[in-house]
Amino acid sequence: MAAGGWRAGLALLAVALGLGGPRAEQMEEHLKREHSLSKPYQGVGSASAGLWELQGNAIVMAQYIRLTPDVQSKWGAVWNRVPCYLRDWEMQVHFKIHGQGKKNLNGDGFAIWYTKDRMQQGPVFGSKDNFLGLGVFVDTYPNEEKQQERVFPYISAMVNNGSLTYDHDRDGRPTELGGCTAMVRNLNHDTFLVIRYVKRRLTVLIDIDGKQEWRDCIDVPGVRLPRGYYFGTSSVTGDLSDNHDIISLKLYQLTVERTPEEERRDKEVYLPVVDNLKLPGMEAPLEPMSGLALFLIVFFSLVAIVFAIVIGVIVYNKWQEQSRKHFY
Ligand SMILES: [Ca+2]
């Protein structure tokens, strides 16, 4: 693959150029083979061995993995068997969507997943709804009739703690974290997208114009994803169809330095959540109380109790004095 060489040092370059965030910072990257999928797809789909498992109509070809053929009512998925415990990572997806359908008469697209559950068939691009984790959708068909703001094909991202439903009829608009238009069908050049997760910041970049340049698509800070979830990709066709091909999935471990403050902020989470986001069921979990706060609460509670007792004693004594006066 011609693009392979320059792409290897991409994360470092992108961050140096400021694409990854407002502040240029040092970042090293390292390909993790256990979470990557590339030619010749050795062991993919074998029943017990191999790092990746196939599902549905997905098939392994010499040059790609076809999640679905350009045929109605098909679905397919490929899932990593190894849970990912990296804190900071980047997933580079080399894909191809092509078919006979003319403009907007094709579907439905595909999803890239980082989720707790794997190998679960469902209605969200062939995979489970009410998922736990991250889904990035390359949606090639506008289901919502009056599409005004969004031009399709459209890429969007969604983070779910299991409580949210993907609204297929509205192309996931109610739960969308961000998105962009991406004309990705029937192109003669290679098409890529990158999902980068660094210091709780989720960014999606696309390279679909054949210029070997990354374009910003999604940028959301404060995304808290637990570790130990699985990478996967899935696709579905309905009345409309396309070939949805994955050429490679390359997962890079990114090594970044954190300040002590960032270490505190980026501590382990057990449910996916997005800061400052008001979605039903997506409230940020309560921060555990700090030692000082707990001490102050206990201290002032004791002071208040002592104060109340003293007042009580005084009032009681006064009342007794009064009653004595009444008796004599
Ligand atoms: Ca759609």
Short mmCIF file of C-alpha atoms and ligand atoms in Angstrom, two decimals:
data_model
loop_
_atom_site.label_atom_id
_atom_site.label_comp_id
_atom_site.label_asym_id
_atom_site.label_seq_id
_atom_site.Cartn_x
_atom_site.Cartn_y
_atom_site.Cartn_z
CA MET A 1 0.00 0.00 0.00
CA ALA A 2 1.50 3.25 -1.15
CA ALA A 3 0.15 5.28 1.73
CA GLY A 4 1.65 3.02 4.38
CA GLY A 5 5.01 4.69 4.78
CA TRP A 6 4.04 8.29 5.37
CA ARG A 7 1.12 7.22 7.49
CA ALA A 8 3.30 5.57 10.12
CA GLY A 9 4.50 8.85 11.58
CA LEU A 10 1.20 10.50 11.15
CA ALA A 11 0.04 10.95 14.70
CA LEU A 12 3.24 12.72 15.64
CA LEU A 13 3.01 14.98 12.62
CA ALA A 14 -0.67 15.74 13.07
CA VAL A 15 -0.19 16.70 16.67
CA ALA A 16 2.86 18.79 15.87
CA LEU A 17 0.75 20.66 13.34
CA GLY A 18 -1.88 21.23 15.98
CA LEU A 19 -4.52 19.03 14.39
CA GLY A 20 -4.92 16.95 17.51
CA GLY A 21 -5.56 19.88 19.81
CA PRO A 22 -4.74 23.45 20.59
CA ARG A 23 -1.45 22.60 22.22
CA ALA A 24 1.41 20.90 20.39
CA GLU A 25 2.73 18.04 22.45
CA GLN A 26 5.07 15.13 22.13
CA MET A 27 3.42 11.87 21.27
CA GLU A 28 4.91 8.53 20.35
CA GLU A 29 3.00 5.85 18.55
CA HIS A 30 3.38 2.15 18.38
CA LEU A 31 1.38 -0.30 16.25
CA LYS A 32 -0.42 -2.90 18.36
CA ARG A 33 -0.67 -6.06 16.27
CA GLU A 34 -3.13 -7.71 18.63
CA HIS A 35 -5.70 -4.99 17.83
CA SER A 36 -4.85 -4.57 14.13
CA LEU A 37 -6.20 -6.22 11.03
CA SER A 38 -4.33 -6.18 7.74
CA LYS A 39 -3.45 -8.28 4.70
CA PRO A 40 -3.16 -11.25 4.38
CA TYR A 41 -5.70 -11.46 7.22
CA GLN A 42 -4.04 -14.51 8.68
CA GLY A 43 -6.31 -16.57 10.93
CA VAL A 44 -9.24 -14.15 10.52
CA GLY A 45 -12.53 -15.99 10.84
CA SER A 46 -11.09 -19.28 12.02
CA ALA A 47 -13.30 -20.81 14.67
CA SER A 48 -11.01 -20.79 17.68
CA ALA A 49 -7.67 -19.19 16.80
CA GLY A 50 -6.87 -15.78 15.33
CA LEU A 51 -7.26 -12.27 16.67
CA TRP A 52 -10.38 -11.39 14.69
CA GLU A 53 -13.70 -13.14 14.45
CA LEU A 54 -16.17 -12.87 11.57
CA GLN A 55 -19.94 -12.71 11.87
CA GLY A 56 -22.93 -12.81 9.54
CA ASN A 57 -22.22 -12.46 5.83
CA ALA A 58 -18.70 -11.06 6.29
CA ILE A 59 -16.06 -12.83 4.19
CA VAL A 60 -12.28 -12.65 3.87
CA MET A 61 -10.91 -11.94 0.40
CA ALA A 62 -7.30 -11.57 -0.70
CA GLN A 63 -7.34 -7.75 -0.69
CA TYR A 64 -10.09 -6.87 1.77
CA ILE A 65 -12.69 -8.09 4.23
CA ARG A 66 -16.16 -7.66 2.81
CA LEU A 67 -18.62 -6.89 5.59
CA THR A 68 -21.54 -6.93 3.17
CA PRO A 69 -21.84 -7.47 -0.59
CA ASP A 70 -23.86 -5.11 -2.79
CA VAL A 71 -26.97 -7.22 -2.14
CA GLN A 72 -30.16 -6.42 -0.20
CA SER A 73 -30.66 -7.47 3.45
CA LYS A 74 -27.13 -8.56 4.31
CA TRP A 75 -25.11 -7.87 7.41
CA GLY A 76 -21.64 -8.66 8.61
CA ALA A 77 -19.11 -7.83 11.27
CA VAL A 78 -15.56 -8.48 12.32
CA TRP A 79 -14.54 -8.26 15.97
CA ASN A 80 -11.23 -8.20 17.79
CA ARG A 81 -10.92 -11.01 20.33
CA VAL A 82 -8.49 -9.12 22.57
CA PRO A 83 -9.83 -6.41 24.92
CA CYS A 84 -7.95 -3.12 24.66
CA TYR A 85 -6.45 -1.72 27.86
CA LEU A 86 -4.65 1.24 26.28
CA ARG A 87 -5.37 4.70 27.67
CA ASP A 88 -4.51 6.67 24.55
CA TRP A 89 -4.88 5.23 21.11
CA GLU A 90 -5.56 5.86 17.45
CA MET A 91 -7.49 3.58 15.12
CA GLN A 92 -6.75 4.02 11.41
CA VAL A 93 -9.45 2.58 9.20
CA HIS A 94 -8.78 1.93 5.52
CA PHE A 95 -12.12 1.23 3.87
CA LYS A 96 -13.96 1.18 0.57
CA ILE A 97 -17.67 1.62 -0.08
CA HIS A 98 -18.86 0.95 -3.61
CA GLY A 99 -21.90 -0.32 -5.47
CA GLN A 100 -24.31 0.00 -8.36
CA GLY A 101 -26.74 2.35 -6.58
CA LYS A 102 -26.94 5.91 -7.87
CA LYS A 103 -26.91 8.94 -5.60
CA ASN A 104 -28.60 8.20 -2.25
CA LEU A 105 -29.97 4.90 -3.54
CA ASN A 106 -27.48 2.85 -1.64
CA GLY A 107 -27.05 1.84 1.98
CA ASP A 108 -26.66 1.70 4.81
CA GLY A 109 -23.00 2.28 5.66
CA PHE A 110 -20.84 0.83 8.38
CA ALA A 111 -19.82 1.39 11.99
CA ILE A 112 -16.55 1.20 13.88
CA TRP A 113 -16.94 0.15 17.48
CA TYR A 114 -15.11 0.33 20.77
CA THR A 115 -17.61 -1.42 23.03
CA LYS A 116 -18.03 -3.68 26.03
CA ASP A 117 -20.01 -6.27 24.10
CA ARG A 118 -18.79 -7.94 20.93
CA MET A 119 -20.36 -10.25 18.36
CA GLN A 120 -23.91 -9.12 19.14
CA GLN A 121 -26.11 -8.71 16.09
CA GLY A 122 -28.54 -5.80 16.24
CA PRO A 123 -30.16 -2.84 14.49
CA VAL A 124 -27.27 -0.32 14.59
CA PHE A 125 -25.38 -0.99 11.37
CA GLY A 126 -25.75 -4.70 12.07
CA SER A 127 -24.73 -4.45 15.71
CA LYS A 128 -26.28 -4.20 19.16
CA ASP A 129 -28.28 -1.12 20.26
CA ASN A 130 -28.04 0.32 23.81
CA PHE A 131 -24.36 -0.51 23.59
CA LEU A 132 -21.73 0.50 26.10
CA GLY A 133 -18.91 2.48 24.54
CA LEU A 134 -18.19 4.34 21.32
CA GLY A 135 -19.66 4.00 17.85
CA VAL A 136 -18.44 5.92 14.80
CA PHE A 137 -20.90 5.64 11.92
CA VAL A 138 -20.27 6.12 8.22
CA ASP A 139 -23.90 6.53 7.21
CA THR A 140 -24.45 6.48 3.44
CA TYR A 141 -28.23 6.71 3.40
CA PRO A 142 -30.34 9.61 4.78
CA ASN A 143 -33.33 7.94 6.45
CA GLU A 144 -34.72 11.21 7.78
CA GLU A 145 -36.77 12.65 4.95
CA LYS A 146 -36.11 16.31 5.40
CA GLN A 147 -32.36 16.40 5.55
CA GLN A 148 -31.44 20.03 5.57
CA GLU A 149 -28.38 20.47 7.70
CA ARG A 150 -26.67 17.21 7.02
CA VAL A 151 -25.53 16.12 3.58
CA PHE A 152 -24.96 12.38 3.12
CA PRO A 153 -22.83 10.26 3.26
CA TYR A 154 -22.35 11.51 6.80
CA ILE A 155 -19.93 10.44 9.53
CA SER A 156 -21.02 10.79 13.15
CA ALA A 157 -20.00 9.60 16.59
CA MET A 158 -22.04 8.40 19.57
CA VAL A 159 -21.05 7.46 23.11
CA ASN A 160 -23.48 5.29 25.03
CA ASN A 161 -23.69 4.04 28.63
CA GLY A 162 -26.29 1.47 27.64
CA SER A 163 -29.29 3.76 28.23
CA LEU A 164 -29.45 5.42 24.81
CA THR A 165 -31.14 4.11 21.70
CA TYR A 166 -29.77 4.87 18.27
CA ASP A 167 -32.57 6.52 16.30
CA HIS A 168 -32.19 4.88 12.91
CA ASP A 169 -35.07 6.86 11.38
CA ARG A 170 -33.25 10.08 12.20
CA ASP A 171 -29.78 8.75 11.37
CA GLY A 172 -28.74 9.03 15.01
CA ARG A 173 -29.18 12.79 15.10
CA PRO A 174 -30.59 13.02 18.68
CA THR A 175 -27.50 11.33 20.14
CA GLU A 176 -24.86 12.65 17.78
CA LEU A 177 -21.71 14.06 19.42
CA GLY A 178 -20.44 15.56 16.20
CA GLY A 179 -20.15 14.79 12.53
CA CYS A 180 -19.27 15.77 9.00
CA THR A 181 -20.20 15.09 5.42
CA ALA A 182 -17.87 12.67 3.65
CA MET A 183 -18.32 11.74 0.01
CA VAL A 184 -16.86 8.28 0.31
CA ARG A 185 -18.65 6.15 -2.27
CA ASN A 186 -17.35 4.80 -5.54
CA LEU A 187 -13.96 6.48 -5.39
CA ASN A 188 -10.91 5.26 -7.27
CA HIS A 189 -8.45 6.33 -4.58
CA ASP A 190 -7.97 5.00 -1.07
CA THR A 191 -10.24 6.29 1.70
CA PHE A 192 -9.30 6.45 5.37
CA LEU A 193 -10.64 7.62 8.64
CA VAL A 194 -8.89 7.93 11.97
CA ILE A 195 -10.43 7.75 15.42
CA ARG A 196 -8.06 9.25 17.94
CA TYR A 197 -8.57 9.10 21.69
CA VAL A 198 -6.00 11.08 23.64
CA LYS A 199 -6.42 12.55 27.12
CA ARG A 200 -10.16 12.05 27.02
CA ARG A 201 -10.43 13.91 23.74
CA LEU A 202 -12.13 12.14 20.86
CA THR A 203 -11.25 13.27 17.37
CA VAL A 204 -12.16 11.82 14.01
CA LEU A 205 -10.20 12.81 10.94
CA ILE A 206 -10.82 11.75 7.36
CA ASP A 207 -8.64 11.35 4.30
CA ILE A 208 -11.01 10.70 1.42
CA ASP A 209 -9.89 13.08 -1.31
CA GLY A 210 -6.83 11.12 -2.41
CA LYS A 211 -4.51 13.96 -1.39
CA GLN A 212 -2.96 12.19 1.63
CA GLU A 213 -4.23 14.96 3.87
CA TRP A 214 -6.27 14.67 7.02
CA ARG A 215 -9.42 16.73 7.37
CA ASP A 216 -11.12 17.42 10.72
CA CYS A 217 -14.47 15.75 11.15
CA ILE A 218 -15.27 15.38 14.86
CA ASP A 219 -13.60 16.86 17.93
CA VAL A 220 -15.14 16.28 21.37
CA PRO A 221 -13.32 16.83 24.68
CA GLY A 222 -14.27 15.16 27.94
CA VAL A 223 -15.12 11.73 26.56
CA ARG A 224 -14.60 9.10 29.25
CA LEU A 225 -14.30 5.57 27.93
CA PRO A 226 -13.50 2.61 30.17
CA ARG A 227 -10.59 0.38 29.32
CA GLY A 228 -10.94 -3.28 28.40
CA TYR A 229 -13.50 -2.83 25.62
CA TYR A 230 -13.36 -4.41 22.15
CA PHE A 231 -12.76 -2.98 18.70
CA GLY A 232 -15.01 -4.13 15.90
CA THR A 233 -16.68 -3.02 12.71
CA SER A 234 -20.07 -3.94 11.31
CA SER A 235 -22.32 -3.14 8.39
CA VAL A 236 -25.80 -3.78 7.10
CA THR A 237 -27.77 -3.47 3.88
CA GLY A 238 -31.57 -3.20 3.63
CA ASP A 239 -33.68 -2.37 0.62
CA LEU A 240 -30.60 -0.53 -0.60
CA SER A 241 -27.10 -1.93 -0.62
CA ASP A 242 -23.37 -1.44 -1.18
CA ASN A 243 -20.15 -3.37 -0.90
CA HIS A 244 -18.70 -2.39 2.47
CA ASP A 245 -15.04 -3.40 2.47
CA ILE A 246 -12.43 -3.06 5.21
CA ILE A 247 -8.90 -3.11 3.88
CA SER A 248 -7.20 -2.58 7.22
CA LEU A 249 -7.70 -1.57 10.83
CA LYS A 250 -4.50 -0.33 12.44
CA LEU A 251 -4.47 0.43 16.13
CA TYR A 252 -1.64 2.56 17.46
CA GLN A 253 -0.80 2.99 21.09
CA LEU A 254 -0.10 6.68 21.71
CA THR A 255 2.25 7.60 24.49
CA VAL A 256 1.57 11.05 25.91
CA GLU A 257 2.76 12.77 29.03
CA ARG A 258 0.27 13.87 31.64
CA THR A 259 0.59 16.50 34.30
CA PRO A 260 -0.45 15.40 37.83
CA GLU A 261 -3.66 17.38 37.31
CA GLU A 262 -4.36 15.53 34.06
CA GLU A 263 -3.63 12.23 35.81
CA ARG A 264 -6.32 13.04 38.36
CA ARG A 265 -8.77 14.12 35.70
CA ASP A 266 -8.15 11.04 33.53
CA LYS A 267 -8.66 8.49 36.25
CA GLU A 268 -10.31 5.16 35.50
CA VAL A 269 -14.03 5.12 34.66
CA TYR A 270 -16.42 2.19 34.68
CA LEU A 271 -19.18 3.59 32.49
CA PRO A 272 -18.81 5.64 29.32
CA VAL A 273 -19.77 9.28 29.83
CA VAL A 274 -19.32 12.61 28.05
CA ASP A 275 -18.67 15.68 30.21
CA ASN A 276 -21.09 18.60 29.96
CA LEU A 277 -23.43 16.67 27.75
CA LYS A 278 -27.14 16.63 28.47
CA LEU A 279 -28.41 13.40 27.01
CA PRO A 280 -31.02 11.30 28.81
CA GLY A 281 -29.26 8.90 31.14
CA MET A 282 -25.85 10.40 30.46
CA GLU A 283 -25.32 12.48 33.62
CA ALA A 284 -21.76 12.53 34.84
CA PRO A 285 -21.27 10.26 37.85
CA LEU A 286 -20.83 11.99 41.22
CA GLU A 287 -17.23 12.66 42.08
CA PRO A 288 -16.13 10.69 45.12
CA MET A 289 -15.77 13.05 48.10
CA SER A 290 -12.29 14.19 48.89
CA GLY A 291 -10.79 13.55 52.32
CA LEU A 292 -10.87 17.23 53.27
CA ALA A 293 -14.53 17.66 52.28
CA LEU A 294 -15.48 14.61 54.31
CA PHE A 295 -13.51 15.90 57.35
CA LEU A 296 -15.16 19.33 57.15
CA ILE A 297 -18.64 17.83 56.90
CA VAL A 298 -18.04 15.57 59.94
CA PHE A 299 -16.39 18.42 61.89
CA PHE A 300 -19.19 20.93 61.34
CA SER A 301 -21.82 18.27 61.99
CA LEU A 302 -20.21 17.60 65.39
CA VAL A 303 -20.02 21.34 66.15
CA ALA A 304 -23.69 21.68 65.25
CA ILE A 305 -24.67 18.73 67.45
CA VAL A 306 -22.69 20.08 70.44
CA PHE A 307 -24.24 23.53 69.89
CA ALA A 308 -27.73 22.01 69.76
CA ILE A 309 -27.13 20.06 72.99
CA VAL A 310 -25.88 23.21 74.79
CA ILE A 311 -28.89 25.22 73.61
CA GLY A 312 -31.15 22.35 74.62
CA VAL A 313 -29.66 22.21 78.13
CA ILE A 314 -30.00 25.98 78.59
CA VAL A 315 -33.61 25.97 77.39
CA TYR A 316 -34.39 22.99 79.62
CA ASN A 317 -32.86 24.72 82.69
CA LYS A 318 -34.80 27.92 81.97
CA TRP A 319 -38.00 25.92 81.60
CA GLN A 320 -37.38 24.11 84.92
CA GLU A 321 -36.72 27.46 86.64
CA GLN A 322 -39.97 28.79 85.21
CA SER A 323 -41.95 25.77 86.39
CA ARG A 324 -40.46 26.04 89.91
CA LYS A 325 -41.57 29.67 90.03
CA HIS A 326 -45.07 28.58 89.09
CA PHE A 327 -45.16 26.04 91.94
CA TYR A 328 -44.11 28.42 94.68
CA CA B 1 -28.99 6.26 7.66
#
